[in-house]
mmCIF file with all atom_site columns, C-alpha atoms in Angstrom:
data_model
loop_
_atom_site.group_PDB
_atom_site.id
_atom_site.type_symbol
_atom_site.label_atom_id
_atom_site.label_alt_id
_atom_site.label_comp_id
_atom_site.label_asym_id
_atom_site.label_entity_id
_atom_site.label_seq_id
_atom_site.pdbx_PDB_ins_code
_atom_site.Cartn_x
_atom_site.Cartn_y
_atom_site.Cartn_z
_atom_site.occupancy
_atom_site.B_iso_or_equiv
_atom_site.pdbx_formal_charge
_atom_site.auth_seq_id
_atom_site.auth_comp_id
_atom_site.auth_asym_id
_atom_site.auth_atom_id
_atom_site.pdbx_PDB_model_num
ATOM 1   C CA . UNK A 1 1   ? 89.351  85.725  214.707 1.00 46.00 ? 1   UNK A CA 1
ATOM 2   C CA . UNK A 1 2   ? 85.745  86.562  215.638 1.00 41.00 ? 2   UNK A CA 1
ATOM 3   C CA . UNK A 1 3   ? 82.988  84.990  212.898 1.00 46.00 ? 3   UNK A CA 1
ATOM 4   C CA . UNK A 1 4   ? 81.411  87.306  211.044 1.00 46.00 ? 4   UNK A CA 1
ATOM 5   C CA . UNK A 1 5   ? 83.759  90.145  212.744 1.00 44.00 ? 5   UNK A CA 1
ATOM 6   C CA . UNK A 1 6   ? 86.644  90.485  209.981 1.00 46.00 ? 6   UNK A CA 1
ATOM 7   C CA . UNK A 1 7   ? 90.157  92.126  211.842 1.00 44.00 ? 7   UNK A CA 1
ATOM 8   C CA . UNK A 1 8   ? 88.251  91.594  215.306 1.00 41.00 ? 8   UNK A CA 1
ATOM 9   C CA . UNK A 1 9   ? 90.557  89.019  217.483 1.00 41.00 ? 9   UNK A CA 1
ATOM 10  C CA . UNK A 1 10  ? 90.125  87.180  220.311 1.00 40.00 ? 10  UNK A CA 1
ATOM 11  C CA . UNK A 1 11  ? 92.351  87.799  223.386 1.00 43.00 ? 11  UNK A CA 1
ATOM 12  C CA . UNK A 1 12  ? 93.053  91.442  222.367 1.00 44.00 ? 12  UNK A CA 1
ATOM 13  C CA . UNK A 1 13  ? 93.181  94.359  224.573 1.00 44.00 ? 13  UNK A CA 1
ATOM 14  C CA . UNK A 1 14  ? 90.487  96.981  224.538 1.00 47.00 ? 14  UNK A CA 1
ATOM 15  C CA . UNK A 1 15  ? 92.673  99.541  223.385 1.00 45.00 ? 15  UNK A CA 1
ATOM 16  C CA . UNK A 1 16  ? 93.975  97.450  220.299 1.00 45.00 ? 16  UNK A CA 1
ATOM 17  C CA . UNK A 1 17  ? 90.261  96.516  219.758 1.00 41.00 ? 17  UNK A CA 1
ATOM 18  C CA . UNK A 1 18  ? 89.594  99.981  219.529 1.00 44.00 ? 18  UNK A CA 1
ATOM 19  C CA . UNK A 1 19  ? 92.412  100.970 216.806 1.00 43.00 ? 19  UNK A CA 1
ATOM 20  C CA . UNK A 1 20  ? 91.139  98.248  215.174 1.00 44.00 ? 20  UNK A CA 1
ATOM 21  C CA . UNK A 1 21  ? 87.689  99.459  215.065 1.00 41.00 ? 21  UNK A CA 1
ATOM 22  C CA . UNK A 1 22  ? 88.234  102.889 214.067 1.00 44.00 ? 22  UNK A CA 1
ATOM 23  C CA . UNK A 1 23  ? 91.062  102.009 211.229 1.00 45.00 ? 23  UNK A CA 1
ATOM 24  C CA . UNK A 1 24  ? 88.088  99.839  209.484 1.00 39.00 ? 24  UNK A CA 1
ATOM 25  C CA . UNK A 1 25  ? 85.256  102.815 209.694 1.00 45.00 ? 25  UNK A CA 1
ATOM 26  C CA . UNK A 1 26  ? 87.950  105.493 208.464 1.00 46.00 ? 26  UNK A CA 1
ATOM 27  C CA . UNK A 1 27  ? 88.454  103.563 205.084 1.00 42.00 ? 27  UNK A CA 1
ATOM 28  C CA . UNK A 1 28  ? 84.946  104.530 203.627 1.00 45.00 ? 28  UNK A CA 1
ATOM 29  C CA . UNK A 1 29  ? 84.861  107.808 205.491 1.00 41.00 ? 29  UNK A CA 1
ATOM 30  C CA . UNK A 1 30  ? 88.508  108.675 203.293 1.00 43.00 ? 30  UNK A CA 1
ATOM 31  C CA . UNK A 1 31  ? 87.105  107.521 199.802 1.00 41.00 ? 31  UNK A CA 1
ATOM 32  C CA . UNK A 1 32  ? 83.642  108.949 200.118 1.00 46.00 ? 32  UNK A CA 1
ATOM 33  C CA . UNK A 1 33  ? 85.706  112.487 201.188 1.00 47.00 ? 33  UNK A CA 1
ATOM 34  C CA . UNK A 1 34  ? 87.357  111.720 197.858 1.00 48.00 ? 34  UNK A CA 1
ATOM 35  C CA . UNK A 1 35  ? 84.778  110.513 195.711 1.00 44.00 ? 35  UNK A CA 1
ATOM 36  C CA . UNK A 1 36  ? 83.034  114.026 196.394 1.00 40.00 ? 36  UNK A CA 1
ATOM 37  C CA . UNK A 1 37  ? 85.972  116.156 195.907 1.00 42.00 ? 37  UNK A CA 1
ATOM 38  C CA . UNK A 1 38  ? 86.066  114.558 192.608 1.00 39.00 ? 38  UNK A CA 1
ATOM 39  C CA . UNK A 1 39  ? 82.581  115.027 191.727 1.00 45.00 ? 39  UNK A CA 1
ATOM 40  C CA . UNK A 1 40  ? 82.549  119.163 193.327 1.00 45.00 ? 40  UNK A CA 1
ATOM 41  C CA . UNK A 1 41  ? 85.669  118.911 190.473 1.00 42.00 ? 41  UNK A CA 1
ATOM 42  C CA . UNK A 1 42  ? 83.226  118.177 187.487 1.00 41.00 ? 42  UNK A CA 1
ATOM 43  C CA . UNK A 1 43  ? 80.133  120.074 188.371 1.00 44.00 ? 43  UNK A CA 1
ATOM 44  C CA . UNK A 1 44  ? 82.529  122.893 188.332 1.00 42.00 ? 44  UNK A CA 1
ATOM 45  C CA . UNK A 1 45  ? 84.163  122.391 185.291 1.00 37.00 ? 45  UNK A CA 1
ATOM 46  C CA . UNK A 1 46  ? 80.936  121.649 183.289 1.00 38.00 ? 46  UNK A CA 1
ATOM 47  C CA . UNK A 1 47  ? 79.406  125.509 184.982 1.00 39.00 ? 47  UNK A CA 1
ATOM 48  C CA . UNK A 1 48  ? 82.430  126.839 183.199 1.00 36.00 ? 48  UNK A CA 1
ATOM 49  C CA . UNK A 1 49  ? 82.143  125.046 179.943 1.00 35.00 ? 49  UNK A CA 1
ATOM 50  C CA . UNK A 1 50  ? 78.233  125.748 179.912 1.00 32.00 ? 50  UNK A CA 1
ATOM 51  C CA . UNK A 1 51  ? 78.708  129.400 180.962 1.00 31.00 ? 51  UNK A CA 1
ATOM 52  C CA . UNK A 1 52  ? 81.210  130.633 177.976 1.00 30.00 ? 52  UNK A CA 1
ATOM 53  C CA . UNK A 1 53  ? 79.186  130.272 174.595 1.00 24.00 ? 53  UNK A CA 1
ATOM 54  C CA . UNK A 1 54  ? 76.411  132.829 176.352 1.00 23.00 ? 54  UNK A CA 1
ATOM 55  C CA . UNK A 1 55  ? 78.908  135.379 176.992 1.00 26.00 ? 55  UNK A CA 1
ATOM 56  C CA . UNK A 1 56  ? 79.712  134.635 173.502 1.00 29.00 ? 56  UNK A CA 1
ATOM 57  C CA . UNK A 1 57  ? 76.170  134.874 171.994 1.00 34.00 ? 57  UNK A CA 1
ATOM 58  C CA . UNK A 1 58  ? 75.676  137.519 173.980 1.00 36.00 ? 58  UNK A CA 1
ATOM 59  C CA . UNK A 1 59  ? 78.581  139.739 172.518 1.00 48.00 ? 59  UNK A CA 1
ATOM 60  C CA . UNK A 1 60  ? 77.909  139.187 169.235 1.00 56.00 ? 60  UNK A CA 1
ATOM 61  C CA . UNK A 1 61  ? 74.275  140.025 169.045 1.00 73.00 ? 61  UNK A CA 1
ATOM 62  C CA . UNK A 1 62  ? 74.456  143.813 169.127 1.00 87.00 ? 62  UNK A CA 1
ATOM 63  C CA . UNK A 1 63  ? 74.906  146.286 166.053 1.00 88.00 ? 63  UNK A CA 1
ATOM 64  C CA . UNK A 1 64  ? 76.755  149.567 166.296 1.00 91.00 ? 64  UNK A CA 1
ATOM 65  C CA . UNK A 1 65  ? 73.880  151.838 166.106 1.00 90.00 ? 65  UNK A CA 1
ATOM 66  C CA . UNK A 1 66  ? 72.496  149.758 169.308 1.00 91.00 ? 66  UNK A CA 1
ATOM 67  C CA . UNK A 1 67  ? 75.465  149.470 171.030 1.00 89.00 ? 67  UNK A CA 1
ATOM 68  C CA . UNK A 1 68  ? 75.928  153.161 170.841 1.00 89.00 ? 68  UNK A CA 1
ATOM 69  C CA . UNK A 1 69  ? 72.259  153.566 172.139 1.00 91.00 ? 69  UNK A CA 1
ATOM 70  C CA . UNK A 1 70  ? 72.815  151.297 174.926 1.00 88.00 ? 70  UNK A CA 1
ATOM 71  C CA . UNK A 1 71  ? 76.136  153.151 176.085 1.00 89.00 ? 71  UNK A CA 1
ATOM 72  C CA . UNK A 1 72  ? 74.424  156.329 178.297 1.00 91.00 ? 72  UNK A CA 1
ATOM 73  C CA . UNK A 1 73  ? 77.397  158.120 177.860 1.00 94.00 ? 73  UNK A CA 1
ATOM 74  C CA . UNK A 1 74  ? 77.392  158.069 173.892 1.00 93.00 ? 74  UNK A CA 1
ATOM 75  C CA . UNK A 1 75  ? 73.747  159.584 173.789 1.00 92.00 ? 75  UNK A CA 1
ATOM 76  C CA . UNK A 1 76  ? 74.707  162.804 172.086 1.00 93.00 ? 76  UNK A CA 1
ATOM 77  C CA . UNK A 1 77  ? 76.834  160.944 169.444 1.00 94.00 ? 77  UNK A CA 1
ATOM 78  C CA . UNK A 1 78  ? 74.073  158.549 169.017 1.00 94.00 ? 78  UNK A CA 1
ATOM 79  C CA . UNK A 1 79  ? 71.366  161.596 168.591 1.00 93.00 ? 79  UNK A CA 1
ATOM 80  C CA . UNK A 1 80  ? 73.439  162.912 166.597 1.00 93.00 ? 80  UNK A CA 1
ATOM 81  C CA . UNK A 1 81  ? 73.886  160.144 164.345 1.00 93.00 ? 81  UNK A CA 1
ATOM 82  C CA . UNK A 1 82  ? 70.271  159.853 164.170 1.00 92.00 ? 82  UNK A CA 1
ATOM 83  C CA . UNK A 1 83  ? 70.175  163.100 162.989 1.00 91.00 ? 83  UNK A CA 1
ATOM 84  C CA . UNK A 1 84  ? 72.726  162.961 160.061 1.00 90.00 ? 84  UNK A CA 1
ATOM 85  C CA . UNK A 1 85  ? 70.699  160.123 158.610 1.00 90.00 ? 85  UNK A CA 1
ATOM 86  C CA . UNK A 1 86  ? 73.884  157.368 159.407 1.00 91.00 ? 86  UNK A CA 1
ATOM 87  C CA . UNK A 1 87  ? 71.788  155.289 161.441 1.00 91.00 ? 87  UNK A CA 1
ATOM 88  C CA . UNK A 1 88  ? 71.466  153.121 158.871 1.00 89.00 ? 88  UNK A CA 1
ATOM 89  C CA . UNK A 1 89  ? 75.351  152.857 158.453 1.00 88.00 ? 89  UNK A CA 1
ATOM 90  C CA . UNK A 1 90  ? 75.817  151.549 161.777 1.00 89.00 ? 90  UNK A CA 1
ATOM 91  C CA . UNK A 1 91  ? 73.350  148.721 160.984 1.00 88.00 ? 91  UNK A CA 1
ATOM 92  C CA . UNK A 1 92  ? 74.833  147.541 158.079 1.00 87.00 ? 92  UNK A CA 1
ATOM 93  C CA . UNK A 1 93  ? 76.866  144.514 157.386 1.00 82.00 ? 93  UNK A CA 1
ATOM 94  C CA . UNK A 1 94  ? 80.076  146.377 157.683 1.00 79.00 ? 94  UNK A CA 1
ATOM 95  C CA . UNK A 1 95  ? 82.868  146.448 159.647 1.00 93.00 ? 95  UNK A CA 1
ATOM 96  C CA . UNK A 1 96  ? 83.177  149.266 160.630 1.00 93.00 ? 96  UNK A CA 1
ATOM 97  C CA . UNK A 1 97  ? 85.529  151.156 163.510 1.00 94.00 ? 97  UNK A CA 1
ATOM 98  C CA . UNK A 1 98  ? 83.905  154.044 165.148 1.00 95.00 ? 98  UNK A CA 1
ATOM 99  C CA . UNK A 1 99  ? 85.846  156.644 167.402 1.00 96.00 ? 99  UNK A CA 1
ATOM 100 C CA . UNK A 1 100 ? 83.034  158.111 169.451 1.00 96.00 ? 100 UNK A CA 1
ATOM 101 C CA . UNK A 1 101 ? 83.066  161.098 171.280 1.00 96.00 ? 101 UNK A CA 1
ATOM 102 C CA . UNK A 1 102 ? 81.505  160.677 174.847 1.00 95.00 ? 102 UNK A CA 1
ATOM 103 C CA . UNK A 1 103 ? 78.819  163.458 176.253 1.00 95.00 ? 103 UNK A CA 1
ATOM 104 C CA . UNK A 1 104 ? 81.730  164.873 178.054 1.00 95.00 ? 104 UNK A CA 1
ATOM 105 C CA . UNK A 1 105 ? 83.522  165.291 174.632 1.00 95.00 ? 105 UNK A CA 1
ATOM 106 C CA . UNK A 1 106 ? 80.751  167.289 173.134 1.00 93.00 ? 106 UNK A CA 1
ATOM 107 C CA . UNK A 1 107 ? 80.028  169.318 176.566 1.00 93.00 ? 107 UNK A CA 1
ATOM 108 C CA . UNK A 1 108 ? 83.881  171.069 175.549 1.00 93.00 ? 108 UNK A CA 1
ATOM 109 C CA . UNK A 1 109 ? 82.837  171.757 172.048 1.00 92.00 ? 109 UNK A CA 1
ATOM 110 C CA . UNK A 1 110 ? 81.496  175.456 171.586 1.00 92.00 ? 110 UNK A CA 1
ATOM 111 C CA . UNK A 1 111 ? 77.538  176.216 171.996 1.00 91.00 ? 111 UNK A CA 1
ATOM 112 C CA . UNK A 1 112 ? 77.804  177.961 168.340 1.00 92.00 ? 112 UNK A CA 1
ATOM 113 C CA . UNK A 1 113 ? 80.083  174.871 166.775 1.00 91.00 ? 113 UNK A CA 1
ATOM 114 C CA . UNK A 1 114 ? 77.234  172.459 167.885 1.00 90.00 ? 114 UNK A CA 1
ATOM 115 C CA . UNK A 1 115 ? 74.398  175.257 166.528 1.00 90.00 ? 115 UNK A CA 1
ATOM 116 C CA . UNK A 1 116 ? 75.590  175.493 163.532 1.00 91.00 ? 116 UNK A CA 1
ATOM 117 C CA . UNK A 1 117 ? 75.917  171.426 162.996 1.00 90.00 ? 117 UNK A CA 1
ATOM 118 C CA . UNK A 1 118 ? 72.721  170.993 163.935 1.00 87.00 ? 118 UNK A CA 1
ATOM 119 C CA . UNK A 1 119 ? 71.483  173.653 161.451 1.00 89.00 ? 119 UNK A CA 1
ATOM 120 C CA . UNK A 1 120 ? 73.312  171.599 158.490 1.00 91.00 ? 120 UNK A CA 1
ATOM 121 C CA . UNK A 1 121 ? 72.879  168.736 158.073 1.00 91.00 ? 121 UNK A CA 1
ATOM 122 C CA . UNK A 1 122 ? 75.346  168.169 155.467 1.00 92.00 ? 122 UNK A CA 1
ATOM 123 C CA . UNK A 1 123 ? 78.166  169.200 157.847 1.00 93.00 ? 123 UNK A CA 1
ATOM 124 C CA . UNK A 1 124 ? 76.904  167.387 160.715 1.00 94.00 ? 124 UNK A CA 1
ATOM 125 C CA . UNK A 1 125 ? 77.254  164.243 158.316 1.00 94.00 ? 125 UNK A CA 1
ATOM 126 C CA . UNK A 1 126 ? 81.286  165.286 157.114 1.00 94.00 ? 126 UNK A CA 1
ATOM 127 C CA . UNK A 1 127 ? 82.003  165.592 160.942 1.00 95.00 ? 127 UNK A CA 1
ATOM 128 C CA . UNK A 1 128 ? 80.526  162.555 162.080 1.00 95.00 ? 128 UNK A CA 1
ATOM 129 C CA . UNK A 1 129 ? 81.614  159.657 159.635 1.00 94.00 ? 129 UNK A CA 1
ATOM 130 C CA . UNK A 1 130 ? 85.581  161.273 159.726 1.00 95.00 ? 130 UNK A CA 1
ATOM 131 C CA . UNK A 1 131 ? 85.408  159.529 162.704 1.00 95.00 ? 131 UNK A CA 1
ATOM 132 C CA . UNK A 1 132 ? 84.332  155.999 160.741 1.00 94.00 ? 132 UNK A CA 1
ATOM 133 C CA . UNK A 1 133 ? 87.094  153.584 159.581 1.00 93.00 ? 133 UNK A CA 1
ATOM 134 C CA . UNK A 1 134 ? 86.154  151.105 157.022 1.00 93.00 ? 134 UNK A CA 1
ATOM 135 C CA . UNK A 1 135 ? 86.838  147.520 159.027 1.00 90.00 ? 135 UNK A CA 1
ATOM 136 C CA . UNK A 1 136 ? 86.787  146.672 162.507 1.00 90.00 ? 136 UNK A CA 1
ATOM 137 C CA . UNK A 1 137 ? 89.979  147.221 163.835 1.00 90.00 ? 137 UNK A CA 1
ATOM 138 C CA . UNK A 1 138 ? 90.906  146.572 167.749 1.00 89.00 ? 138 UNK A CA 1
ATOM 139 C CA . UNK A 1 139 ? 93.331  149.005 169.591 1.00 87.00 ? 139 UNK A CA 1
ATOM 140 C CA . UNK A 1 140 ? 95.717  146.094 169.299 1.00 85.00 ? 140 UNK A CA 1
ATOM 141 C CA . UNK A 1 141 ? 95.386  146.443 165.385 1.00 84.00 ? 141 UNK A CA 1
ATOM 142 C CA . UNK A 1 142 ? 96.191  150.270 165.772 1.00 81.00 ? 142 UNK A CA 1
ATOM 143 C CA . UNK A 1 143 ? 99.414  150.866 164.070 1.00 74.00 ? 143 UNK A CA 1
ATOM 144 C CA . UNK A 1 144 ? 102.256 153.739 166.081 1.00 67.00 ? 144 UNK A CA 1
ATOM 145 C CA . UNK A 1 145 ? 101.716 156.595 163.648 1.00 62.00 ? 145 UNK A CA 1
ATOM 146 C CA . UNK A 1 146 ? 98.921  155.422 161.317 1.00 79.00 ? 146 UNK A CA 1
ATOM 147 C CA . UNK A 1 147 ? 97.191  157.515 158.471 1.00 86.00 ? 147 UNK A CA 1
ATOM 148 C CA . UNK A 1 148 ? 93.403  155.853 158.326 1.00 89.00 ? 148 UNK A CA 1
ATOM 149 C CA . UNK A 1 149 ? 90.828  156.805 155.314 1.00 92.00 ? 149 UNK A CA 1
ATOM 150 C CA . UNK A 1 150 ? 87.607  157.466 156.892 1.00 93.00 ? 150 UNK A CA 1
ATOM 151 C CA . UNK A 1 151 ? 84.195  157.157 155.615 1.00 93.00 ? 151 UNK A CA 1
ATOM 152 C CA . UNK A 1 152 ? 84.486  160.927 154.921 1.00 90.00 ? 152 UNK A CA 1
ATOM 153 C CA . UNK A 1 153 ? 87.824  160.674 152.960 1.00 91.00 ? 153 UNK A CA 1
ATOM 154 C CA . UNK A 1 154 ? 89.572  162.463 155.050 1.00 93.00 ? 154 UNK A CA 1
ATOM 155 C CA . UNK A 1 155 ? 92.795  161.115 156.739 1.00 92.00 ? 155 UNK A CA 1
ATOM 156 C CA . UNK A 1 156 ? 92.412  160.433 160.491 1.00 91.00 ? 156 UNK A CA 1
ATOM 157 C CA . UNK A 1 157 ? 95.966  160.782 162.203 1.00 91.00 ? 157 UNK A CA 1
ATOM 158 C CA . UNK A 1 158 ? 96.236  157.626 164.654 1.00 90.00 ? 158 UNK A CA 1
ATOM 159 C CA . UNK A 1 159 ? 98.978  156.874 167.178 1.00 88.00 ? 159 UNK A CA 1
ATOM 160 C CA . UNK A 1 160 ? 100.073 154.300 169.453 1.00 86.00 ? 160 UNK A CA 1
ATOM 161 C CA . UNK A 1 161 ? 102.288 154.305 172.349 1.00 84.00 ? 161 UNK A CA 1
ATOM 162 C CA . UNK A 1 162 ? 101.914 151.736 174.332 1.00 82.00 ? 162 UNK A CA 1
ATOM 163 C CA . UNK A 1 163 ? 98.646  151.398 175.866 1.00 81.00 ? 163 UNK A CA 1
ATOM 164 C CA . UNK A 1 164 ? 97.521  155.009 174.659 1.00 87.00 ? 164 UNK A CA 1
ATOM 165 C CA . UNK A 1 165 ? 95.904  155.661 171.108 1.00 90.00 ? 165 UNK A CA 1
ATOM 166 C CA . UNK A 1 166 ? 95.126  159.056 169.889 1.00 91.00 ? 166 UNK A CA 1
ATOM 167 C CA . UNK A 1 167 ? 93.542  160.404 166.813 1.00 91.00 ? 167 UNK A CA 1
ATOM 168 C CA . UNK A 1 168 ? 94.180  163.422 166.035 1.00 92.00 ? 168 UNK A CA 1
ATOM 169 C CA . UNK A 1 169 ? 94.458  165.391 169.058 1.00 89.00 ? 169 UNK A CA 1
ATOM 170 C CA . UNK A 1 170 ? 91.524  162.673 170.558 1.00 92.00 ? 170 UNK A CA 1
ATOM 171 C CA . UNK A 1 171 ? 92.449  159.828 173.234 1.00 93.00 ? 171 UNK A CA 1
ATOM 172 C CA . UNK A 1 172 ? 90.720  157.236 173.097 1.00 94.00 ? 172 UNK A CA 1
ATOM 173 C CA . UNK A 1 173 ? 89.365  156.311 176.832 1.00 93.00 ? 173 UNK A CA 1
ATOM 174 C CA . UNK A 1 174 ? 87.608  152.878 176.306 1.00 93.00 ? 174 UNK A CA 1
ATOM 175 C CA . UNK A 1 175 ? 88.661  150.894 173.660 1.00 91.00 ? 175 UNK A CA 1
ATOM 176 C CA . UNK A 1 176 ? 87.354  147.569 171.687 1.00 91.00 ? 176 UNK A CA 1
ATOM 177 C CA . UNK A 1 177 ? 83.455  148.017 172.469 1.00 92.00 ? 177 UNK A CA 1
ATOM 178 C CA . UNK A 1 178 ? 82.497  144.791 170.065 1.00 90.00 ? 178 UNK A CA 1
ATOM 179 C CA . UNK A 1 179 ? 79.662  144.699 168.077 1.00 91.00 ? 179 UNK A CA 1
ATOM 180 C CA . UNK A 1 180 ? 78.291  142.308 165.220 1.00 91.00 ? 180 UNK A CA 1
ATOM 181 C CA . UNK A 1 181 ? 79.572  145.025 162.843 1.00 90.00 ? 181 UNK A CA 1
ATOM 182 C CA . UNK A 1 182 ? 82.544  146.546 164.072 1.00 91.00 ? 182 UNK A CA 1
ATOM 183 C CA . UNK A 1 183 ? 83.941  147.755 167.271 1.00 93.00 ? 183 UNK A CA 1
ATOM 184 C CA . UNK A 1 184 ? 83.543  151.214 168.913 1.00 94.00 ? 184 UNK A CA 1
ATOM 185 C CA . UNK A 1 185 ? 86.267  153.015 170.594 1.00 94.00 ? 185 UNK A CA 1
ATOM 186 C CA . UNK A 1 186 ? 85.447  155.942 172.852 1.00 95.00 ? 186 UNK A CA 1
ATOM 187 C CA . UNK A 1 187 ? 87.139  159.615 172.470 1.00 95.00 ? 187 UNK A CA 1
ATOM 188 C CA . UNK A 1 188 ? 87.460  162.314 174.589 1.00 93.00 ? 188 UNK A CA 1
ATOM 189 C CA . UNK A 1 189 ? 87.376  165.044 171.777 1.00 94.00 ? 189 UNK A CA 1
ATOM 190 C CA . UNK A 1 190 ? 84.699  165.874 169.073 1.00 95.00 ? 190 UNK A CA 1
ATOM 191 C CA . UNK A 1 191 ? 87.127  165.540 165.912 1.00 93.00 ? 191 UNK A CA 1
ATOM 192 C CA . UNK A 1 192 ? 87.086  168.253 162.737 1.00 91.00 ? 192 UNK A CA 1
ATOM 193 C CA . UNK A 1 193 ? 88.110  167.129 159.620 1.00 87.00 ? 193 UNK A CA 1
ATOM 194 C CA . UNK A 1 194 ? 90.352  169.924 157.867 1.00 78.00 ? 194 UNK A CA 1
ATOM 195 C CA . UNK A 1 195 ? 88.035  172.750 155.718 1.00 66.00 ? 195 UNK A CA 1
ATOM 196 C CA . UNK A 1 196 ? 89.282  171.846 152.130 1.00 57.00 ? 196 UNK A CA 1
ATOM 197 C CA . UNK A 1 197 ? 89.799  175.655 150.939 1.00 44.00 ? 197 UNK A CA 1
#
């Protein structure tokens, strides 16, 4: 053995020198390559742990009324609501499970239907909170042929088939919209609660 030169020996050939040589610089090449896979490992894991709570905080920051207001395609419903005076429903403690009718809903209701709910006030409220369910219930909490008491005190007809929930003769197109107070389900139909005669 050479001093100073550990797995270095006299009296061998150049080409066992060399295997020598490069077997003893490959050793810390092989656990450096590991020590960093391990440590690419953690810094991931801790950007995922560190990520989830503000998705979190941010989905639970946001009332009804504002996550209607925020939705562009709920801006008639939310005018609407405004309207009626039920703003202050939606920003209450709650829950409560809205069904709302999107802009396209309303563009299929008839020009004199939507005149003559903007002209009262007191109908425009009946119309609007039949489609309010006390309690925040998910589409997965949706029952197959459910009879729900809404905030009018009407009965709103609700069924299930598979992935599919109607009410009444409504679909609902995007379901479980969270909010701090409830959840919001879109609806492709502006919904009439029956004339009591």
């Amino acid at each position: 053995m050479v001093p100073g030169r550990p797995g270095w020996s006299v009296g061998k050939t150049d080409s066992e020198t060399r295997m020598h040589a490069s077997h003893i610089q490959n050793v810390p090449c092989k656990f450096s390559l590991r020590a960093v896979a391990v440590l690419a490992a953690l810094m991931s894991l801790t950007a995922c742990a560190t990520a989830e709570p503000t998705l979190a905080k941010t989905a639970t920051t946001t009332t009804l009324i504002v996550a209607t207001a925020q939705a562009p395609e709920l801006s008639t419903f939310t005018k609407l609501v405004q309207q009626a005076g039920l703003s202050a429903a939606l920003e209450a403690a709650g829950p409560v499970t809205v069904f709302a009718p999107t802009d396209e809903a309303f563009k299929a209701v008839p020009a004199a239907t939507l005149d003559k709910l903007s002209k009262d006030p007191v109908l425009l409220k009946s119309v609007l909170t039949y489609h309010m369910i006390p309690g925040g219930l998910k589409a997965a909490d949706l029952g197959t042929n459910t009879g729900l008491t809404t905030l009018n005190g009407a009965k709103l007809a609700v069924s299930k088939a598979g992935d599919f929930v109607t009410v009444d003769d409504g679909l609902v197109t995007k379901a479980d919209i969270n909010a701090t107070n409830g959840v919001i389900h879109e609806i492709d139909r502006l919904l009439m609660p029956a004339v009591n005669k």
